[in-house]
mmCIF file of C-alpha atoms in Angstrom:
data_model
loop_
_atom_site.group_PDB
_atom_site.id
_atom_site.type_symbol
_atom_site.label_atom_id
_atom_site.label_comp_id
_atom_site.label_asym_id
_atom_site.label_seq_id
_atom_site.Cartn_x
_atom_site.Cartn_y
_atom_site.Cartn_z
ATOM 1 C CA MET A 1 119.333 65.976 118.892
ATOM 2 C CA HIS A 2 115.927 66.973 120.008
ATOM 3 C CA SER A 3 114.485 64.862 122.854
ATOM 4 C CA LYS A 4 111.512 66.617 124.489
ATOM 5 C CA MET A 5 107.911 65.795 123.911
ATOM 6 C CA VAL A 6 106.002 68.912 122.692
ATOM 7 C CA ALA A 7 102.319 69.451 123.554
ATOM 8 C CA MET A 8 99.575 70.346 121.108
ATOM 9 C CA GLY A 9 100.199 67.572 118.581
ATOM 10 C CA VAL A 10 103.998 68.373 118.102
ATOM 11 C CA LEU A 11 106.061 65.446 118.540
ATOM 12 C CA ILE A 12 109.947 65.390 118.265
ATOM 13 C CA VAL A 13 110.964 61.900 117.024
ATOM 14 C CA THR A 14 113.840 61.013 119.328
ATOM 15 C CA LEU A 15 116.644 58.527 119.501
ATOM 16 C CA GLY A 16 114.973 56.607 122.152
ATOM 17 C CA LEU A 17 111.882 56.005 119.930
ATOM 18 C CA LEU A 18 114.024 54.318 117.396
ATOM 19 C CA LEU A 19 114.363 51.023 119.394
ATOM 20 C CA PRO A 20 111.082 49.465 118.569
ATOM 21 C CA LEU A 21 111.919 49.584 114.898
ATOM 22 C CA LEU A 22 115.371 47.871 114.904
ATOM 23 C CA SER A 23 113.826 44.432 114.728
ATOM 24 C CA GLY A 24 112.142 45.035 111.608
ATOM 25 C CA ALA A 25 109.567 47.255 110.051
ATOM 26 C CA VAL A 26 106.660 49.354 111.280
ATOM 27 C CA ASP A 27 103.489 47.327 111.997
ATOM 28 C CA ILE A 28 101.697 48.168 108.780
ATOM 29 C CA GLY A 29 98.425 46.814 109.850
ATOM 30 C CA ARG A 30 98.364 48.926 112.833
ATOM 31 C CA VAL A 31 99.316 52.065 110.605
ATOM 32 C CA ARG A 32 96.430 51.316 108.239
ATOM 33 C CA GLU A 33 93.993 50.812 111.123
ATOM 34 C CA VAL A 34 94.995 54.198 112.655
ATOM 35 C CA ALA A 35 94.772 55.796 109.121
ATOM 36 C CA ALA A 36 91.440 54.340 108.411
ATOM 37 C CA ARG A 37 90.092 55.292 111.873
ATOM 38 C CA ASN A 38 91.168 58.876 111.338
ATOM 39 C CA ASN A 39 89.965 58.925 107.659
ATOM 40 C CA VAL A 40 93.331 59.622 106.196
ATOM 41 C CA THR A 41 92.709 60.090 102.452
ATOM 42 C CA CYS A 42 96.150 60.634 100.896
ATOM 43 C CA VAL A 43 99.628 62.241 101.428
ATOM 44 C CA LEU A 44 100.547 65.546 99.834
ATOM 45 C CA VAL A 45 104.219 66.574 99.712
ATOM 46 C CA PHE A 46 106.074 69.813 99.663
ATOM 47 C CA GLY A 47 109.894 70.227 99.698
ATOM 48 C CA ASP A 48 113.197 69.619 98.052
ATOM 49 C CA SER A 49 115.091 66.580 96.455
ATOM 50 C CA SER A 50 114.474 64.621 99.691
ATOM 51 C CA VAL A 51 110.791 64.436 98.451
ATOM 52 C CA ASP A 52 110.751 65.255 94.709
ATOM 53 C CA PRO A 53 109.676 62.202 92.769
ATOM 54 C CA GLY A 54 110.317 64.028 89.358
ATOM 55 C CA ASN A 55 108.743 67.505 89.169
ATOM 56 C CA ASN A 56 112.144 68.931 88.063
ATOM 57 C CA ASN A 57 112.028 66.693 84.989
ATOM 58 C CA VAL A 58 109.915 69.311 83.213
ATOM 59 C CA LEU A 59 111.607 72.403 84.638
ATOM 60 C CA PRO A 60 114.386 74.206 82.901
ATOM 61 C CA THR A 61 116.953 73.344 85.529
ATOM 62 C CA PHE A 62 120.180 71.468 85.828
ATOM 63 C CA LEU A 63 118.970 69.773 88.976
ATOM 64 C CA LYS A 64 117.589 66.479 87.621
ATOM 65 C CA GLY A 65 117.821 62.897 88.604
ATOM 66 C CA ASN A 66 115.853 61.351 85.690
ATOM 67 C CA PHE A 67 118.871 59.241 84.408
ATOM 68 C CA LEU A 68 120.810 56.149 85.602
ATOM 69 C CA PRO A 69 122.140 55.182 87.948
ATOM 70 C CA TYR A 70 119.355 57.085 89.858
ATOM 71 C CA GLY A 71 116.444 54.781 90.005
ATOM 72 C CA LYS A 72 118.458 51.612 89.348
ATOM 73 C CA ASP A 73 116.638 49.735 92.305
ATOM 74 C CA PHE A 74 113.254 51.499 91.653
ATOM 75 C CA PHE A 75 110.450 49.353 90.124
ATOM 76 C CA ASN A 76 111.765 47.992 86.895
ATOM 77 C CA GLY A 77 115.080 49.687 87.544
ATOM 78 C CA LEU A 78 113.823 52.830 85.772
ATOM 79 C CA PRO A 79 115.099 56.508 86.611
ATOM 80 C CA THR A 80 112.079 58.765 87.468
ATOM 81 C CA GLY A 81 113.690 62.021 88.871
ATOM 82 C CA ARG A 82 114.060 60.729 92.426
ATOM 83 C CA PHE A 83 117.523 61.383 93.761
ATOM 84 C CA SER A 84 118.183 58.025 95.028
ATOM 85 C CA ASN A 85 118.517 54.333 94.056
ATOM 86 C CA GLY A 86 114.845 53.712 94.706
ATOM 87 C CA ARG A 87 111.894 55.042 96.612
ATOM 88 C CA LEU A 88 111.827 57.946 98.851
ATOM 89 C CA ALA A 89 110.443 58.192 102.491
ATOM 90 C CA THR A 90 107.111 59.680 101.213
ATOM 91 C CA ASP A 91 106.767 56.667 98.739
ATOM 92 C CA PHE A 92 107.060 54.285 101.910
ATOM 93 C CA ILE A 93 104.594 56.299 103.836
ATOM 94 C CA ALA A 94 102.063 56.200 101.178
ATOM 95 C CA ASP A 95 102.588 52.476 100.691
ATOM 96 C CA ALA A 96 102.171 51.865 104.475
ATOM 97 C CA LEU A 97 98.924 53.631 104.394
ATOM 98 C CA GLY A 98 97.709 51.485 101.674
ATOM 99 C CA TYR A 99 96.796 53.723 98.832
ATOM 100 C CA THR A 100 99.711 53.715 96.410
ATOM 101 C CA LYS A 101 103.253 52.380 96.373
ATOM 102 C CA ILE A 102 104.598 55.598 95.221
ATOM 103 C CA ILE A 103 103.691 59.351 95.332
ATOM 104 C CA PRO A 104 103.713 60.723 91.796
ATOM 105 C CA ALA A 105 104.942 64.216 90.768
ATOM 106 C CA PHE A 106 102.056 66.655 90.239
ATOM 107 C CA LEU A 107 103.909 68.062 87.057
ATOM 108 C CA ASP A 108 104.297 64.452 85.569
ATOM 109 C CA THR A 109 102.947 64.551 82.196
ATOM 110 C CA ASN A 110 101.599 60.947 82.735
ATOM 111 C CA LEU A 111 99.683 61.726 85.877
ATOM 112 C CA LYS A 112 95.993 60.752 85.504
ATOM 113 C CA LEU A 113 93.035 62.832 86.880
ATOM 114 C CA GLN A 114 91.826 59.720 88.788
ATOM 115 C CA ASP A 115 95.157 59.537 90.629
ATOM 116 C CA LEU A 116 94.741 62.813 92.197
ATOM 117 C CA PRO A 117 92.826 61.606 95.393
ATOM 118 C CA HIS A 118 95.513 59.112 96.349
ATOM 119 C CA GLY A 119 98.078 61.986 96.685
ATOM 120 C CA VAL A 120 100.862 63.792 94.891
ATOM 121 C CA SER A 121 104.118 65.717 95.385
ATOM 122 C CA PHE A 122 104.652 69.310 94.556
ATOM 123 C CA ALA A 123 108.354 69.049 95.851
ATOM 124 C CA SER A 124 111.288 70.491 93.618
ATOM 125 C CA ALA A 125 115.054 69.439 94.154
ATOM 126 C CA GLY A 126 117.070 72.475 94.854
ATOM 127 C CA SER A 127 114.244 74.262 96.687
ATOM 128 C CA GLY A 128 114.211 75.717 100.313
ATOM 129 C CA TYR A 129 112.285 77.958 102.637
ATOM 130 C CA ASP A 130 113.928 80.794 101.185
ATOM 131 C CA ASP A 131 112.704 81.942 97.703
ATOM 132 C CA LEU A 132 116.072 82.974 96.649
ATOM 133 C CA THR A 133 117.217 79.328 97.157
ATOM 134 C CA ALA A 134 114.793 77.954 94.440
ATOM 135 C CA ASN A 135 115.564 80.888 92.201
ATOM 136 C CA ILE A 136 119.220 80.198 92.081
ATOM 137 C CA SER A 137 118.563 76.807 90.581
ATOM 138 C CA SER A 138 115.393 77.775 88.510
ATOM 139 C CA VAL A 139 113.111 75.361 90.571
ATOM 140 C CA LEU A 140 109.946 75.658 92.442
ATOM 141 C CA SER A 141 109.880 77.788 95.548
ATOM 142 C CA LEU A 142 107.625 77.050 98.246
ATOM 143 C CA PRO A 143 105.113 79.619 97.372
ATOM 144 C CA ARG A 144 104.972 78.187 93.877
ATOM 145 C CA GLN A 145 104.615 74.809 95.351
ATOM 146 C CA LEU A 146 101.550 76.118 97.205
ATOM 147 C CA LYS A 147 100.164 77.552 94.082
ATOM 148 C CA TYR A 148 100.399 74.139 92.460
ATOM 149 C CA PHE A 149 98.496 72.923 95.695
ATOM 150 C CA LEU A 150 95.779 75.426 94.694
ATOM 151 C CA HIS A 151 95.668 74.016 91.084
ATOM 152 C CA TYR A 152 95.446 70.586 92.623
ATOM 153 C CA LYS A 153 92.339 71.614 94.578
ATOM 154 C CA VAL A 154 90.661 72.946 91.512
ATOM 155 C CA LYS A 155 91.293 69.924 89.603
ATOM 156 C CA LEU A 156 90.200 67.790 92.484
ATOM 157 C CA ILE A 157 86.917 69.831 92.808
ATOM 158 C CA LYS A 158 86.200 69.243 89.023
ATOM 159 C CA LEU A 159 86.945 65.609 89.678
ATOM 160 C CA VAL A 160 84.866 64.678 92.631
ATOM 161 C CA GLY A 161 82.931 67.835 93.648
ATOM 162 C CA GLN A 162 83.488 70.659 96.190
ATOM 163 C CA LYS A 163 82.633 68.766 99.418
ATOM 164 C CA LYS A 164 84.527 65.657 98.675
ATOM 165 C CA ALA A 165 87.502 67.669 97.479
ATOM 166 C CA GLU A 166 87.555 69.643 100.761
ATOM 167 C CA ASP A 167 87.263 66.472 102.827
ATOM 168 C CA ILE A 168 90.152 64.896 101.033
ATOM 169 C CA ILE A 169 92.446 67.874 101.636
ATOM 170 C CA ARG A 170 91.179 68.208 105.281
ATOM 171 C CA THR A 171 91.917 64.560 106.114
ATOM 172 C CA ALA A 172 95.175 64.285 103.992
ATOM 173 C CA VAL A 173 98.541 64.110 105.700
ATOM 174 C CA LEU A 174 100.972 66.913 104.261
ATOM 175 C CA VAL A 175 104.559 66.506 104.518
ATOM 176 C CA LEU A 176 107.081 69.313 104.351
ATOM 177 C CA SER A 177 110.724 68.585 103.961
ATOM 178 C CA MET A 178 113.333 71.278 102.997
ATOM 179 C CA GLY A 179 115.971 73.561 104.593
ATOM 180 C CA THR A 180 119.269 71.889 103.393
ATOM 181 C CA ASN A 181 119.565 73.914 100.146
ATOM 182 C CA ASP A 182 118.988 77.263 101.955
ATOM 183 C CA PHE A 183 122.652 76.663 103.334
ATOM 184 C CA VAL A 184 124.527 74.275 101.040
ATOM 185 C CA GLN A 185 123.234 75.923 97.862
ATOM 186 C CA ASN A 186 122.560 79.449 99.075
ATOM 187 C CA TYR A 187 123.961 81.012 102.289
ATOM 188 C CA TYR A 188 127.353 79.287 101.985
ATOM 189 C CA LEU A 189 127.814 79.823 98.140
ATOM 190 C CA ASP A 190 125.835 82.918 97.204
ATOM 191 C CA PRO A 191 126.865 86.292 98.882
ATOM 192 C CA THR A 192 123.331 87.891 98.988
ATOM 193 C CA ARG A 193 122.107 86.470 102.204
ATOM 194 C CA PRO A 194 125.287 86.610 104.217
ATOM 195 C CA LYS A 195 125.285 90.381 103.534
ATOM 196 C CA GLN A 196 121.742 90.707 104.895
ATOM 197 C CA PHE A 197 121.753 88.185 107.724
ATOM 198 C CA SER A 198 124.083 86.559 110.285
ATOM 199 C CA VAL A 199 123.570 82.729 110.535
ATOM 200 C CA GLU A 200 121.278 83.046 113.398
ATOM 201 C CA GLU A 201 119.125 85.669 111.725
ATOM 202 C CA TYR A 202 119.102 83.781 108.679
ATOM 203 C CA GLN A 203 117.718 80.787 110.540
ATOM 204 C CA ASN A 204 115.073 82.868 112.057
ATOM 205 C CA TYR A 205 114.127 84.255 108.603
ATOM 206 C CA LEU A 206 113.950 80.587 107.168
ATOM 207 C CA VAL A 207 111.520 79.603 110.106
ATOM 208 C CA SER A 208 109.308 82.578 109.298
ATOM 209 C CA CYS A 209 109.090 81.630 105.750
ATOM 210 C CA MET A 210 108.116 78.213 106.826
ATOM 211 C CA ALA A 211 105.473 79.538 109.156
ATOM 212 C CA ASN A 212 104.001 81.657 106.176
ATOM 213 C CA GLY A 213 103.754 78.421 104.128
ATOM 214 C CA ILE A 214 102.004 76.568 106.783
ATOM 215 C CA GLN A 215 99.563 79.377 107.221
ATOM 216 C CA GLN A 216 98.817 78.982 103.467
ATOM 217 C CA MET A 217 98.450 75.247 103.664
ATOM 218 C CA GLU A 218 95.834 75.950 106.401
ATOM 219 C CA ARG A 219 94.000 78.542 104.316
ATOM 220 C CA ILE A 220 93.748 76.113 101.482
ATOM 221 C CA GLY A 221 91.988 73.578 103.947
ATOM 222 C CA ALA A 222 94.808 71.329 105.436
ATOM 223 C CA THR A 223 94.727 70.195 109.020
ATOM 224 C CA ARG A 224 97.453 67.712 109.429
ATOM 225 C CA LEU A 225 101.254 68.255 108.716
ATOM 226 C CA VAL A 226 104.471 66.399 109.174
ATOM 227 C CA VAL A 227 107.579 68.607 109.131
ATOM 228 C CA VAL A 228 110.979 66.901 108.458
ATOM 229 C CA GLY A 229 113.843 68.497 110.045
ATOM 230 C CA VAL A 230 117.180 69.262 108.397
ATOM 231 C CA PRO A 231 119.625 66.386 108.247
ATOM 232 C CA PRO A 232 123.184 66.675 109.673
ATOM 233 C CA LEU A 233 124.608 68.681 106.759
ATOM 234 C CA GLY A 234 128.301 68.281 108.022
ATOM 235 C CA CYS A 235 127.869 64.425 107.503
ATOM 236 C CA MET A 236 127.167 64.675 103.782
ATOM 237 C CA PRO A 237 130.144 63.288 101.835
ATOM 238 C CA LEU A 238 130.235 66.283 99.544
ATOM 239 C CA VAL A 239 130.444 68.650 102.552
ATOM 240 C CA LYS A 240 133.154 66.733 104.210
ATOM 241 C CA THR A 241 135.180 66.638 100.884
ATOM 242 C CA LEU A 242 134.885 70.319 100.367
ATOM 243 C CA MET A 243 135.837 70.970 104.013
ATOM 244 C CA ASP A 244 138.677 68.419 103.795
ATOM 245 C CA VAL A 245 137.647 66.633 106.824
ATOM 246 C CA ARG A 246 137.186 62.921 107.585
ATOM 247 C CA ALA A 247 134.670 63.138 110.393
ATOM 248 C CA CYS A 248 131.405 65.123 109.998
ATOM 249 C CA ALA A 249 132.069 68.989 109.732
ATOM 250 C CA GLU A 250 130.680 70.047 113.226
ATOM 251 C CA ASN A 251 130.167 73.776 112.245
ATOM 252 C CA TYR A 252 127.612 72.517 109.529
ATOM 253 C CA ASN A 253 126.172 70.167 111.878
ATOM 254 C CA LYS A 254 125.651 72.940 114.568
ATOM 255 C CA VAL A 255 123.848 75.012 112.033
ATOM 256 C CA ALA A 256 121.597 72.169 111.092
ATOM 257 C CA SER A 257 120.795 71.203 114.718
ATOM 258 C CA SER A 258 120.170 74.826 115.661
ATOM 259 C CA LEU A 259 117.767 75.336 112.786
ATOM 260 C CA GLY A 260 115.867 72.171 113.839
ATOM 261 C CA SER A 261 115.540 73.568 117.292
ATOM 262 C CA ARG A 262 114.047 76.755 115.922
ATOM 263 C CA ILE A 263 111.586 74.875 113.716
ATOM 264 C CA GLU A 264 110.387 72.771 116.710
ATOM 265 C CA LYS A 265 109.843 75.950 118.734
ATOM 266 C CA LYS A 266 107.952 77.553 116.008
ATOM 267 C CA LEU A 267 105.817 74.542 115.301
ATOM 268 C CA GLU A 268 104.860 74.576 118.969
ATOM 269 C CA ALA A 269 103.690 78.109 118.782
ATOM 270 C CA ILE A 270 101.616 77.584 115.575
ATOM 271 C CA THR A 271 99.718 74.674 117.106
ATOM 272 C CA LYS A 272 98.639 76.963 119.870
ATOM 273 C CA THR A 273 96.990 79.399 117.434
ATOM 274 C CA SER A 274 95.724 77.252 114.706
ATOM 275 C CA ARG A 275 93.685 74.091 114.084
ATOM 276 C CA MET A 276 96.653 72.412 112.495
ATOM 277 C CA LYS A 277 97.940 69.287 114.055
ATOM 278 C CA ILE A 278 101.816 68.951 113.395
ATOM 279 C CA GLY A 279 104.257 66.274 113.818
ATOM 280 C CA PHE A 280 108.138 66.804 113.552
ATOM 281 C CA VAL A 281 110.460 64.224 112.284
ATOM 282 C CA ASP A 282 114.051 64.543 113.603
ATOM 283 C CA ALA A 283 115.990 63.715 110.473
ATOM 284 C CA TYR A 284 119.078 65.003 112.064
ATOM 285 C CA GLY A 285 118.835 62.550 115.034
ATOM 286 C CA ILE A 286 117.831 59.646 112.852
ATOM 287 C CA ILE A 287 120.604 59.923 110.292
ATOM 288 C CA GLN A 288 123.293 60.821 113.015
ATOM 289 C CA ASN A 289 122.135 57.611 114.853
ATOM 290 C CA ALA A 290 122.571 55.708 111.680
ATOM 291 C CA ILE A 291 126.025 57.044 111.152
ATOM 292 C CA ASN A 292 127.196 56.555 114.776
ATOM 293 C CA ASN A 293 125.663 53.112 115.047
ATOM 294 C CA PRO A 294 125.487 51.597 111.642
ATOM 295 C CA LYS A 295 125.399 47.979 112.717
ATOM 296 C CA LEU A 296 122.056 48.639 114.477
ATOM 297 C CA TYR A 297 120.520 49.036 110.825
ATOM 298 C CA ASP A 298 122.854 46.493 109.167
ATOM 299 C CA LEU A 299 124.668 49.374 107.448
ATOM 300 C CA ALA A 300 128.430 49.297 106.682
ATOM 301 C CA GLU A 301 129.440 52.509 104.776
ATOM 302 C CA THR A 302 128.634 55.821 106.414
ATOM 303 C CA SER A 303 131.317 58.146 105.081
ATOM 304 C CA LYS A 304 130.823 58.097 101.270
ATOM 305 C CA GLY A 305 128.061 57.534 98.682
ATOM 306 C CA CYS A 306 127.535 54.708 96.482
ATOM 307 C CA CYS A 307 127.751 56.442 93.131
ATOM 308 C CA GLY A 308 131.266 57.021 91.671
ATOM 309 C CA THR A 309 134.022 57.810 94.238
ATOM 310 C CA GLY A 310 131.116 58.614 96.653
ATOM 311 C CA ALA A 311 132.988 61.813 97.729
ATOM 312 C CA ILE A 312 131.755 64.474 95.276
ATOM 313 C CA GLU A 313 129.210 63.100 92.670
ATOM 314 C CA PHE A 314 125.636 64.052 92.788
ATOM 315 C CA GLY A 315 123.016 65.031 90.131
ATOM 316 C CA ASP A 316 124.538 65.271 86.700
ATOM 317 C CA SER A 317 127.986 64.411 87.846
ATOM 318 C CA CYS A 318 126.673 61.029 88.878
ATOM 319 C CA ARG A 319 125.258 60.272 85.438
ATOM 320 C CA GLY A 320 126.283 56.938 84.048
ATOM 321 C CA LEU A 321 128.858 56.125 86.802
ATOM 322 C CA GLU A 322 129.483 52.730 88.325
ATOM 323 C CA THR A 323 127.919 52.229 91.843
ATOM 324 C CA CYS A 324 128.618 50.097 94.788
ATOM 325 C CA THR A 325 127.336 46.376 94.609
ATOM 326 C CA ASP A 326 125.028 46.719 97.690
ATOM 327 C CA PRO A 327 123.413 50.167 98.364
ATOM 328 C CA ALA A 328 121.499 48.740 101.231
ATOM 329 C CA LYS A 329 124.776 48.902 103.160
ATOM 330 C CA TYR A 330 125.086 52.558 102.672
ATOM 331 C CA VAL A 331 123.673 55.590 104.300
ATOM 332 C CA TYR A 332 124.279 57.801 101.186
ATOM 333 C CA TRP A 333 123.506 57.036 97.546
ATOM 334 C CA ASP A 334 125.470 59.924 96.128
ATOM 335 C CA ALA A 335 127.553 62.542 97.877
ATOM 336 C CA VAL A 336 124.421 64.369 99.111
ATOM 337 C CA HIS A 337 121.318 62.148 99.064
ATOM 338 C CA PRO A 338 120.434 59.096 101.165
ATOM 339 C CA THR A 339 119.840 55.564 99.909
ATOM 340 C CA GLU A 340 116.421 53.973 99.613
ATOM 341 C CA LYS A 341 117.416 51.981 102.772
ATOM 342 C CA MET A 342 118.082 55.245 104.683
ATOM 343 C CA TYR A 343 114.860 56.757 103.400
ATOM 344 C CA LYS A 344 112.869 53.610 104.695
ATOM 345 C CA ILE A 345 114.461 54.145 108.158
ATOM 346 C CA ILE A 346 113.200 57.811 108.032
ATOM 347 C CA ALA A 347 109.861 56.716 106.745
ATOM 348 C CA ASP A 348 109.297 54.421 109.786
ATOM 349 C CA LYS A 349 109.983 57.282 112.098
ATOM 350 C CA ALA A 350 107.441 59.612 110.147
ATOM 351 C CA LEU A 351 104.866 56.891 110.421
ATOM 352 C CA GLU A 352 105.308 56.915 114.280
ATOM 353 C CA THR A 353 104.716 60.530 114.140
ATOM 354 C CA LEU A 354 101.550 60.163 112.077
ATOM 355 C CA SER A 355 100.252 57.614 114.727
ATOM 356 C CA GLU A 356 101.330 59.451 117.826
ATOM 357 C CA ALA A 357 101.267 63.110 117.100
ATOM 358 C CA LEU A 358 98.610 63.750 114.437
ATOM 359 C CA PHE A 359 95.831 61.364 115.630
ATOM 360 C CA VAL A 360 95.468 62.148 119.322
#
């Protein structure tokens, strides 16, 4: 778990900061006041299935979540492509800021031009910092997501004019959430990268890919970014099943924790040489704390998912299966992805990062 405060706008969200949130939710009024004072226009999202609201629906990939039981607790109980029972952390962030209750997928065929100023997601389930990770599953790599960001800027200029479009992007909050698939879908399954890199070398390679992506965001005009760290991979029900362990697989967790530390260090360096203000959300610490102290969050089931047996099902293997009666008691919705309840907990911490790291 990361615990130190980092200068130059980089904040590690630590376990100790969770305590103010346990009594309820974030003070939405204060969040909106801070956002208005700092002219926050919208939320723009990059990443993997943790923040993909349905871009993969239109891609030629098997990694989709646009069928039940995904989305059963979403508005009207309809699946959207989100890999959860309801909303994602980025949806809760946008709702708290007061602009929209959900972040739409940029590739959604129903997306209207007038919705662009309120924020979109370019994220793609199965993606990662390494381009090979996305290529394995035929999804959008980070560079391709950034190309769509450029398309977004062009459309925005046509809609509101050059100056206003640049202002919207300059005062937007960008969210970057990926890294899980680089190991669970790539390094540990495909032989290519292990032949080229040791685990430590691969972590450094991922961090360099992240840094290149952040540079491109800045070139396009962004100035505010929240990076979400890698969750405890060894606690995912699927990983525990494959490793045949009951407790979290510590070797996977060590890799995730180490990658988070390297990301933290790189973000600190980036803020010293750029105009970007960057906050870091310690997803590893947040989820680990919920697993270790479930009663603090009114959770009951931390070892398996809500869909099917909860041990192996995710994506297409979850299609049409029975689910648990109360997902709000679960950390995981399927054998990989968190429930809406867990995403809300993560969103509350991200909102603290917005208030305390980006607007100082």
